[in-house]
Coordinates of C-alpha atoms in Angstrom, one line a residue:
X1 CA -24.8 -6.7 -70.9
X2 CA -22.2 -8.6 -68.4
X3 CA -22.6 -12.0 -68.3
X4 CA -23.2 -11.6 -64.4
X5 CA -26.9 -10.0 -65.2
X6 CA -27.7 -12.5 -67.7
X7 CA -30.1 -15.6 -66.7
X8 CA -27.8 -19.0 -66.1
X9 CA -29.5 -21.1 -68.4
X10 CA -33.5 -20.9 -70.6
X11 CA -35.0 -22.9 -67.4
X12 CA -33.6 -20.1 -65.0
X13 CA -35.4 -17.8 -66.5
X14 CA -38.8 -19.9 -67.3
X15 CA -38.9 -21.1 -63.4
X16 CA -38.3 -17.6 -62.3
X17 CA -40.5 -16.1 -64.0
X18 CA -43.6 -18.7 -63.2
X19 CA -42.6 -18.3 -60.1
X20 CA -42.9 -15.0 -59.3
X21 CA -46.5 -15.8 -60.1
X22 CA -46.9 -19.5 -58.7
X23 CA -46.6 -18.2 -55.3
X24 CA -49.1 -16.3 -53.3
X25 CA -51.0 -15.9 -57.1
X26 CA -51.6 -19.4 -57.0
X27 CA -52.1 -20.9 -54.4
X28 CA -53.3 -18.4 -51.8
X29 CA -55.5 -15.9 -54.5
X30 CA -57.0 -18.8 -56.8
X31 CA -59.1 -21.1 -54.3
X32 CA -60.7 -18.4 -53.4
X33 CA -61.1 -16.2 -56.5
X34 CA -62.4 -19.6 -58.2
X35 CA -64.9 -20.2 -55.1
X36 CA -66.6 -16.7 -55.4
X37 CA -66.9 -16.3 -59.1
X38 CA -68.4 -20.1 -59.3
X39 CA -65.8 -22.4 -59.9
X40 CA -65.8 -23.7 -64.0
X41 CA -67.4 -20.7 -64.7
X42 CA -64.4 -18.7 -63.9
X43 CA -62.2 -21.5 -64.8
X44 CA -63.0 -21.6 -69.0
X45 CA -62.3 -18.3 -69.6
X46 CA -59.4 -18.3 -67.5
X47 CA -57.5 -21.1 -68.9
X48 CA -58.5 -19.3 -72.7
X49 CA -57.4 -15.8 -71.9
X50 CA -53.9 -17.7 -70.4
X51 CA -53.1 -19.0 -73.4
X52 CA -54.1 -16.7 -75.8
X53 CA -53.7 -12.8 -74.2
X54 CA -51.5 -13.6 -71.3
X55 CA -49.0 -15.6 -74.0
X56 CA -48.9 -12.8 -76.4
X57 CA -48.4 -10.1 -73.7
X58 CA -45.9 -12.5 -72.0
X59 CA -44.0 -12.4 -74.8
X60 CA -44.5 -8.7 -75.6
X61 CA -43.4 -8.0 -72.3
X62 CA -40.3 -9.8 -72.4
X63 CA -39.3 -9.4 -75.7
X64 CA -39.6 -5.2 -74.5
X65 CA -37.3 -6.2 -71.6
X66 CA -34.5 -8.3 -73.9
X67 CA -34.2 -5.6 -76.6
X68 CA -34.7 -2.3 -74.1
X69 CA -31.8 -3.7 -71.5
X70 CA -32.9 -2.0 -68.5
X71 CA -35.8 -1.0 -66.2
X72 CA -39.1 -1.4 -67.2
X73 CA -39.0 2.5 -67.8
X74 CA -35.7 3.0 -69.7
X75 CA -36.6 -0.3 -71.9
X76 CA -40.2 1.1 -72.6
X77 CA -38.8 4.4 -73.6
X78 CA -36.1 3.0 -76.1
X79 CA -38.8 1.0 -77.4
X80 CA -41.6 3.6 -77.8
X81 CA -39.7 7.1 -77.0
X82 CA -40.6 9.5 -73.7
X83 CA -44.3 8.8 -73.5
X84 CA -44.2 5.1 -73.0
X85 CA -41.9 5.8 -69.9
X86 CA -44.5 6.7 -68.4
X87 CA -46.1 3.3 -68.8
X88 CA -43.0 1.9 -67.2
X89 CA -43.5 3.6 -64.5
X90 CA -47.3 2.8 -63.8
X91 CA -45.8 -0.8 -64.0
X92 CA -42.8 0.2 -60.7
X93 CA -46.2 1.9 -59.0
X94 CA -48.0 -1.4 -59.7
X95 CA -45.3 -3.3 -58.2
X96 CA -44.9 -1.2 -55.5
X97 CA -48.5 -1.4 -54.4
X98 CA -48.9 -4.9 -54.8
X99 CA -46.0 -5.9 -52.5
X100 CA -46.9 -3.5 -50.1
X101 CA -50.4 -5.4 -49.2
X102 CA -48.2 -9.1 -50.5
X103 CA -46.3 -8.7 -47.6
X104 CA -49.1 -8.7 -45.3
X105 CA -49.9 -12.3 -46.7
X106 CA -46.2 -13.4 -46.8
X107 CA -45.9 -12.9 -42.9
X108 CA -49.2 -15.0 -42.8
X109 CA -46.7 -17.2 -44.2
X110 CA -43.7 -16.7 -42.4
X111 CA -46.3 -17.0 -38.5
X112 CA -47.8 -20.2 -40.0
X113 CA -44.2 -21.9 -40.9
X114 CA -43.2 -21.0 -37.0
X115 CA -46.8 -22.7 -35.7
X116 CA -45.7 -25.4 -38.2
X117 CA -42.4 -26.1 -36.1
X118 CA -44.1 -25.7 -33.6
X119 CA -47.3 -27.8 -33.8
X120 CA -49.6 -25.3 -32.9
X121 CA -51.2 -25.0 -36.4
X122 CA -52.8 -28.3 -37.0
X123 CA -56.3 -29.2 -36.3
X124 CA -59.4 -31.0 -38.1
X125 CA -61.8 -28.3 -36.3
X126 CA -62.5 -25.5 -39.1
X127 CA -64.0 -23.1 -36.5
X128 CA -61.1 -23.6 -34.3
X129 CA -58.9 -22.4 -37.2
X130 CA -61.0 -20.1 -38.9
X131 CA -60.5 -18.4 -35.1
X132 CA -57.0 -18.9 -35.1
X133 CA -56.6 -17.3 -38.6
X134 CA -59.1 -14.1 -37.4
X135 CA -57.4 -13.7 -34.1
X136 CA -54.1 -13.5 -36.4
X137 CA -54.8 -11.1 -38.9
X138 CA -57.1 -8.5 -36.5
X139 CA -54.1 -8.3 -33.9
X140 CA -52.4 -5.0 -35.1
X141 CA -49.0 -5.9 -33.4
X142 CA -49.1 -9.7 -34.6
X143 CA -50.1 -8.8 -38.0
X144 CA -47.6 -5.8 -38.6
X145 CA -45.1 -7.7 -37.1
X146 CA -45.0 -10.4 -39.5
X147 CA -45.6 -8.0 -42.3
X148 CA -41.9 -6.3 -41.2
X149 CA -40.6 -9.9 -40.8
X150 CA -41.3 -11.1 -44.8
X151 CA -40.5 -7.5 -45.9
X152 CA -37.4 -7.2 -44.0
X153 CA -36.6 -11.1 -45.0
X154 CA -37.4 -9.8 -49.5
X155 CA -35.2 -6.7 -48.8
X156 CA -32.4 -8.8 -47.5
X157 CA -32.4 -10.7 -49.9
X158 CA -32.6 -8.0 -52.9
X159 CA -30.0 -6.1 -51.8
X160 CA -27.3 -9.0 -51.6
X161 CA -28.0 -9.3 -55.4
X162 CA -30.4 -11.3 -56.8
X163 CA -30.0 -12.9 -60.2
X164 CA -28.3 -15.9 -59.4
X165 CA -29.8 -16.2 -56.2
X166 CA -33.7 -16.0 -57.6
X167 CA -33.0 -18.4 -60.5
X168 CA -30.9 -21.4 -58.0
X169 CA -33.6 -20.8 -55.6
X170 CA -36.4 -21.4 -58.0
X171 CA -34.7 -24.4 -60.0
X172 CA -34.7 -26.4 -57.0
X173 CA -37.9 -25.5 -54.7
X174 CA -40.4 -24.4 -57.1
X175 CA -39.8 -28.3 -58.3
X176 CA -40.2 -29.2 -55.0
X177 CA -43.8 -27.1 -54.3
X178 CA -44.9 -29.0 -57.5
X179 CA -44.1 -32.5 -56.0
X180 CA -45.7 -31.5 -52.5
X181 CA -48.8 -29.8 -54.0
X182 CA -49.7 -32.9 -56.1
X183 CA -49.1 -35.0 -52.7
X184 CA -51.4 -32.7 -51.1
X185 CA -54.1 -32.8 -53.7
X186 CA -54.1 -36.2 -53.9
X187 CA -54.7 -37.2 -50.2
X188 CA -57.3 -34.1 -50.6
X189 CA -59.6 -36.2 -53.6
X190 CA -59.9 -39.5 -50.5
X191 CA -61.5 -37.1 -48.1
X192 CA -65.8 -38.4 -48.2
X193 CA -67.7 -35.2 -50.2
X194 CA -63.8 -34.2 -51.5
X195 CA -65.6 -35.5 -55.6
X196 CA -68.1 -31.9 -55.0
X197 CA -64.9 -29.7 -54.8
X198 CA -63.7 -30.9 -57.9
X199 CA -67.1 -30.8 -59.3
X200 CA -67.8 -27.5 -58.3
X201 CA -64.4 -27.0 -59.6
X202 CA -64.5 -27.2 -63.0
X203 CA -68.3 -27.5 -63.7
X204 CA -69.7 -24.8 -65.9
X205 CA -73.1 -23.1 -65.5
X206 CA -74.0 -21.2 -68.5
X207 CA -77.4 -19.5 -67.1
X208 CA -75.2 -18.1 -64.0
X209 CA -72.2 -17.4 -66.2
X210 CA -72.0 -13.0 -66.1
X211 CA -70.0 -10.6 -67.6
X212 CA -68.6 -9.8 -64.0
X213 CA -67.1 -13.3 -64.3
X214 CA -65.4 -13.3 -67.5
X215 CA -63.7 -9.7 -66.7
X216 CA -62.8 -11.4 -63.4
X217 CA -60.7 -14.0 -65.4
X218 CA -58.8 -11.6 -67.2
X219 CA -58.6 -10.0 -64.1
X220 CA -56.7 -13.0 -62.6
X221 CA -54.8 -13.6 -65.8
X222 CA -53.1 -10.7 -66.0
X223 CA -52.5 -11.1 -61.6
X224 CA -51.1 -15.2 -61.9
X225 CA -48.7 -14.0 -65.3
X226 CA -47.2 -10.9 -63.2
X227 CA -48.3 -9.0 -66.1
X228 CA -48.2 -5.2 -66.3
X229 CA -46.1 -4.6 -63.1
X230 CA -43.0 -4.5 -65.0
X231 CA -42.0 -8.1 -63.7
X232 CA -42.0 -9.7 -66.8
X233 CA -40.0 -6.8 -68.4
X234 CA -37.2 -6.5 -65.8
X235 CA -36.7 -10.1 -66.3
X236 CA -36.5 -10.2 -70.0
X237 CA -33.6 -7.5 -70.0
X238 CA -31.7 -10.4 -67.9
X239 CA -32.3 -12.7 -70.7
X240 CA -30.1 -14.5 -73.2
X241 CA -29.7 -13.6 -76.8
X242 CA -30.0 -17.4 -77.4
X243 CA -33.1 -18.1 -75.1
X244 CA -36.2 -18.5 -77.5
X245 CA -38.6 -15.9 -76.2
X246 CA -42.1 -17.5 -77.6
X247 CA -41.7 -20.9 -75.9
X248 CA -40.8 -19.8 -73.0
X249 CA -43.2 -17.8 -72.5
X250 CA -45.5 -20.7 -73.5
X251 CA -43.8 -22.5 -70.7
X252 CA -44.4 -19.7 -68.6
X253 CA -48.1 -19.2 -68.4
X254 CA -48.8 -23.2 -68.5
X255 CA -46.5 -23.6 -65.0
X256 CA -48.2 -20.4 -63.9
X257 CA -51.8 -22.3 -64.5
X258 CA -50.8 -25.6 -63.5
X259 CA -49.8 -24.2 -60.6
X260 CA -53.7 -22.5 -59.9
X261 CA -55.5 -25.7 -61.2
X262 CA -53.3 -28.1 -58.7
X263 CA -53.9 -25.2 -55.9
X264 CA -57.9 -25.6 -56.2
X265 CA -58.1 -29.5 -56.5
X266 CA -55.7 -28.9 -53.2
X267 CA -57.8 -26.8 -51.5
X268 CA -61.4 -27.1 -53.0
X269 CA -62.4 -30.7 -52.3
X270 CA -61.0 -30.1 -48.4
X271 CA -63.4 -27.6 -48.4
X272 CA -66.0 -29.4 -49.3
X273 CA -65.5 -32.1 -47.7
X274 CA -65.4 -30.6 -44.3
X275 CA -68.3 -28.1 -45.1
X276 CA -66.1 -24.2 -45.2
X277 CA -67.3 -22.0 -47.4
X278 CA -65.6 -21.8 -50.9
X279 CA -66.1 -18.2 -50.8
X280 CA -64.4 -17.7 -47.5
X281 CA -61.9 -15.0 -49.1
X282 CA -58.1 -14.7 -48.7
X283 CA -57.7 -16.8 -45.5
X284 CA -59.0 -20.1 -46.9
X285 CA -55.8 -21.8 -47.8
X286 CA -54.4 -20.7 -44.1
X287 CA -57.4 -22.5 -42.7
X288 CA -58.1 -25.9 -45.2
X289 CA -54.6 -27.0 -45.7
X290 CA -53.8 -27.0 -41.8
X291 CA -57.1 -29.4 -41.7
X292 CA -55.5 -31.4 -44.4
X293 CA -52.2 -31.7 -42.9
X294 CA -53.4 -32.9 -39.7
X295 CA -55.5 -36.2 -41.5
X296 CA -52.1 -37.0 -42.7
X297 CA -49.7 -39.5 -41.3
X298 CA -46.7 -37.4 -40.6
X299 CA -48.4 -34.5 -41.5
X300 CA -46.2 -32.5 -38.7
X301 CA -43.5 -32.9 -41.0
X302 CA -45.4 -32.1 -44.5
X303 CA -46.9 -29.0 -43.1
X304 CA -43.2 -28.0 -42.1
X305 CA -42.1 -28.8 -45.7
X306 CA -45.1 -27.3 -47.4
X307 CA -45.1 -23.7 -45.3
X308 CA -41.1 -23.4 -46.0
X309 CA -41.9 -23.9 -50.2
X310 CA -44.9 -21.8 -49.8
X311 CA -42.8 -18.8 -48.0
X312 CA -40.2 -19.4 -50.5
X313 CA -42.3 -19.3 -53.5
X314 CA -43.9 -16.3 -51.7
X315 CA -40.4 -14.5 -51.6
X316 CA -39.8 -15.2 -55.2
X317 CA -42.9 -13.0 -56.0
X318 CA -42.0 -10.4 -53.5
X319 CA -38.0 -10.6 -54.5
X320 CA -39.8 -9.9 -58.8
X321 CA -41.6 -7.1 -57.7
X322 CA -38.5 -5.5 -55.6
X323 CA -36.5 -5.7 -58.2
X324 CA -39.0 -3.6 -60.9
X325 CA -38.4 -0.8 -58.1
X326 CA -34.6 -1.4 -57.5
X327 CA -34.0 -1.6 -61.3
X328 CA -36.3 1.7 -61.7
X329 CA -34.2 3.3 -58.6
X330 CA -30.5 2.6 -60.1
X331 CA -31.2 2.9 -64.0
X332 CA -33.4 6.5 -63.3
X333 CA -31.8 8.1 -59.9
X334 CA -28.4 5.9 -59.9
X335 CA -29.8 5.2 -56.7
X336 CA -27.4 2.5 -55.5
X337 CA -28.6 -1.1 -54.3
X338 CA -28.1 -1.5 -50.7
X339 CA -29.4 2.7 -50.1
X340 CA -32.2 1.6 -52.9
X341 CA -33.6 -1.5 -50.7
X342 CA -33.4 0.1 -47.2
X343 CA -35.3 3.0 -48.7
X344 CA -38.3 0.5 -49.8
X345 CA -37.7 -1.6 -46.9
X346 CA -38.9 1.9 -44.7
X347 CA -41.6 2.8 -47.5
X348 CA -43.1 -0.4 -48.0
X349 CA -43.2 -0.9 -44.1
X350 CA -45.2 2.0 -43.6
X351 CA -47.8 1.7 -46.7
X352 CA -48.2 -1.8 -45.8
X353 CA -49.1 -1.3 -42.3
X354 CA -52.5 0.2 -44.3
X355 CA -53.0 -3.4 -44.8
X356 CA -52.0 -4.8 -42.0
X357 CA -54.2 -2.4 -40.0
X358 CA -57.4 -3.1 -42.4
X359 CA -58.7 -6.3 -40.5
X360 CA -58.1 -4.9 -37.0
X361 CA -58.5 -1.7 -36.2
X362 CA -59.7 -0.6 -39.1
X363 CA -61.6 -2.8 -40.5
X364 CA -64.5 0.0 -40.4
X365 CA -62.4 2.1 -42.8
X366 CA -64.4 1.6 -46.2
X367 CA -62.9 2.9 -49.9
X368 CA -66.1 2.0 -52.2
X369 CA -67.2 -0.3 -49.5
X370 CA -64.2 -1.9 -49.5
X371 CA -61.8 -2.9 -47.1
X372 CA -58.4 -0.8 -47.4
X373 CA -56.5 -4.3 -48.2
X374 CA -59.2 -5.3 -50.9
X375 CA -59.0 -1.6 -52.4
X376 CA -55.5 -2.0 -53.3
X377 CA -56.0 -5.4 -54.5
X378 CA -59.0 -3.9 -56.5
X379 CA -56.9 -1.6 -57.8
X380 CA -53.9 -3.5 -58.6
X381 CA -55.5 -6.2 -60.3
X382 CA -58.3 -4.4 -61.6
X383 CA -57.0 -1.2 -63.1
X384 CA -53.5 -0.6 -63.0
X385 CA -52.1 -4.2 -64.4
X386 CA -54.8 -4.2 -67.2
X387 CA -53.6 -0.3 -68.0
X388 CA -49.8 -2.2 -67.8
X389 CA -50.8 -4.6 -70.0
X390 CA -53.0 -2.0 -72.4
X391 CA -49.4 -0.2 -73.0
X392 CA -47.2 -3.1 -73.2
X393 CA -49.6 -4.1 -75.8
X394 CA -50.1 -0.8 -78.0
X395 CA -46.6 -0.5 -77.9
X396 CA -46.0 -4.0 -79.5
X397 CA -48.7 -3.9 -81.3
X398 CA -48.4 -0.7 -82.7
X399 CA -45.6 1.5 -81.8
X400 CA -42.8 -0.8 -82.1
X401 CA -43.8 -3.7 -83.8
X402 CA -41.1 -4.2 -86.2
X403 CA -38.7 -4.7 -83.0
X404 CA -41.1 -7.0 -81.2
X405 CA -41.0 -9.0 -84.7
X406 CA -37.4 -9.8 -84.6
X407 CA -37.4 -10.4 -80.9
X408 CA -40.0 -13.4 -81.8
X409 CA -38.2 -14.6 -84.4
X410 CA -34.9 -14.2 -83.1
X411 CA -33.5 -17.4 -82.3
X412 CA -36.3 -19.4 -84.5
X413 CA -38.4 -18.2 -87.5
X414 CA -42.2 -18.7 -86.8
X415 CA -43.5 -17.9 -89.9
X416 CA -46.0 -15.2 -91.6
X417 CA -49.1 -17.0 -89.9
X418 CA -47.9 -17.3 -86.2
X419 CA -46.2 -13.3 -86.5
X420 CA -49.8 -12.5 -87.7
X421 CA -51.8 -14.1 -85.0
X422 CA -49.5 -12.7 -82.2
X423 CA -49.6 -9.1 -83.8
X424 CA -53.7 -9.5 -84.0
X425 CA -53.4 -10.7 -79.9
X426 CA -51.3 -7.5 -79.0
X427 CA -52.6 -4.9 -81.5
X428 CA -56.4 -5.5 -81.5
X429 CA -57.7 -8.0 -78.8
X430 CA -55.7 -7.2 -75.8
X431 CA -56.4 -3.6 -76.1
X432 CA -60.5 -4.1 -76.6
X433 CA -60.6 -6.7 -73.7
X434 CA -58.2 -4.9 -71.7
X435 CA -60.0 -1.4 -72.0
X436 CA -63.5 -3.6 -70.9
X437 CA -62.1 -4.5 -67.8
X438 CA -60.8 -1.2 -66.9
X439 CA -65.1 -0.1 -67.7
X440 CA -65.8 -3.0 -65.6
X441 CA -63.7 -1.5 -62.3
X442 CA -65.2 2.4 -63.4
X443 CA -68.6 1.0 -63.2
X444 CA -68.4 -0.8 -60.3
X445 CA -66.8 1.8 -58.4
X446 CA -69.0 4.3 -59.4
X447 CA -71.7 2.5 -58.5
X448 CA -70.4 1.7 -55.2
X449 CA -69.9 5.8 -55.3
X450 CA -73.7 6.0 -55.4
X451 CA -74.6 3.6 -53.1
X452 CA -72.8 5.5 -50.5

């Protein structure tokens, strides 16, 4: 591989790769995910399957992409043979879907940076911005608009080339989110009532714990670790023969959940504190932090610097995901890049518009009593990432586990008892839990299917 597609340095890779997941996945998806499936109940289990599962498949995943050298199809099929490029290419699908509803939410982004310059955002009335945010999102020509402005802004961006770009980008703002976030989160905590977000936060309630809840926290883990999309594989085959796979993947997923854990004790005690509803859905970080920002002094100015990481964190996701299809576009069809990204700029504008349209006009339009936005979503996270993840892992675990050996040891030697414990994640857990949370979606939907 020429030195030109290879990451800069370890911390290149390690900050682009929690980043393509710190974005949107954490702080717009996780207040919110945590509020309706009951805080430390959803917590727990989330912060376990992180570090066990999402380590292993993290690894898996990269250690795929390193030794296959290509797309997330080609290095699945030189790892497993013809049938496992097919599982590449549920991961370009996944990626494809996910960015095509992503980009809705990054234009929230890219309106709310503009209202930041210009003032217009702030206020410490919810119901004023809990309009504000509606009116937004149900205006067709607003909310497509903005769509076409963060797409057009990711495809730009992708087809200039974007190795080096991605990895300077992330080494100095995803830094930079940190710093603000914990700024954020701590003027958050002096708000009166701000101790019962952090309380509902990570308190744990056995008798209301569910099945539901756990699944929902795999869910999420496999969502916040850009796992099964092809993300994580597309980025291994840019890295080093000298980077050390296992702990950097270890560095991965803790940035990825540090990231989630300092988004909710950002957003959850504000919400308590000025009485919104922890289960308010998708639009709660677009209506608390604006509340937040305007109890600060120079908040004008923070809110300015906070929306300009949060759009570029968001564009680090988007850029991960463009690049599964770009890489799947040039390694299978030769397709080159510039042709390759104004062909998903026109595809993705259109299938995201499905989104866009889903809290306007129609917001009546139901899939399994589901808006059109949460059905893809639903999907996404529900069904096809786990089914990623279930083939990334029988591969490892199974298929090619020999080669996912050496990629683990390849720089340091773990030893018999680490090799076993990882081959027992990939091989025999990942698939059983995986395979329940695929049930999980079948049963819901089908019982959605009879309630219709």
């Amino acid at each position: 591989m020429a030195k030109s597609t290879e990451w800069g340095s370890r911390i290149g890779f390690i900050l682009a790769s929690a980043g393509s997941a710190i974005g949107l996945g954490a702080i717009w998806k996780f207040p919110f995910w945590a509020g309706a499936n009951g805080g430390g109940n959803f917590i727990i289990p989330y912060i376990i399957f992180t570090f066990t599962i999402g380590v292993a498949l993290l690894m898996a995943e990269a250690s795929v992409g390193r030794a296959g050298r290509g797309s997330a199809v080609q290095a699945m099929k030189k790892m497993g043979g013809p049938f496992f490029a097919i599982a590449g290419f549920i991961g370009v699908i996944s990626s494809f879907i996910i960015l095509s509803y992503y980009s809705v939410v990054g234009g929230w982004c890219v309106s709310y940076l503009i209202g930041s310059l210009t003032n217009s955002v702030l206020s410490s009335d919810a119901e004023t911005l809990k309009e504000g945010f509606a009116v937004l999102v149900s205006d067709p020509v607003k909310n497509v608009f903005w769509h076409f402005c963060f797409l057009t802004l990711t495809c730009g961006v992708v087809a200039l080339g974007v190795e080096k770009g991605i990895e300077r980008i992330a080494k100095f703002l995803m830094p930079l989110l940190f710093i603000l976030m914990v700024v954020i989160l701590i003027r958050s905590l002096t708000f009166p009532g701000a101790m019962k977000g952090v309380e509902f936060l990570f308190a744990i309630h056995p008798e209301t714990m569910s099945a539901s809840t756990i699944l929902n926290a795999l869910g999420f883990t496999f969502f916040s670790l850009s796992l099964g999309c092809g993300t994580i594989v597309t980025y291994g085959c840019y890295v080093k023969e000298t980077t050390d796979i296992p702990s950097s993947s270890g560095w991965i997923a803790f940035l990825a959940l540090l990231g989630s854990i300092l988004s909710g004790l950002m957003i959850l005690p504000a919400v308590f504190a000025f009485g919104l509803d922890p289960n308010a859905g998708p639009g709660l970080v677009f209506v608390t932090l604006p509340i937040v920002f305007d109890h600060f002094p120079g908040g004008a100015f923070f809110a300015v610097l906070f929306y300009i990481c949060l759009l570029t964190a968001a564009l680090t996701s988007s850029i991960s995901m463009l690049e599964v299809v770009i890489a799947y576009l040039g390694n299978e069809w030769n397709v080159r890049r510039p042709r390759g990204c104004f062909a998903c700029w026109i595809a993705l504008f259109l299938f995201g518009c499905v989104s866009a349209l889903s809290f306007g006009p129609w917001s009546d339009v139901k899939v399994f009593g589901k808006t059109l936005f949460d059905a893809l979503d639903f999907l996404s996270s529900n069904i096809l990432l786990p089914m990623g993840g279930l083939f990334i892992a029988l591969l490892t675990g199974w298929i090619a586990w020999p080669k996912f050996k050496e990629q683990l040891n390849y720089v340091k030697n773990r030893g018999t008892a680490y090799t076993t414990f990882i081959h027992a994640m990939v091989a025999i857990i990942a698939p059983i839990v995986v395979l329940l949370v695929i049930y999980q979606a079948y049963y819901m939907c089908n019982n959605l299917f009879l309630l219709a």
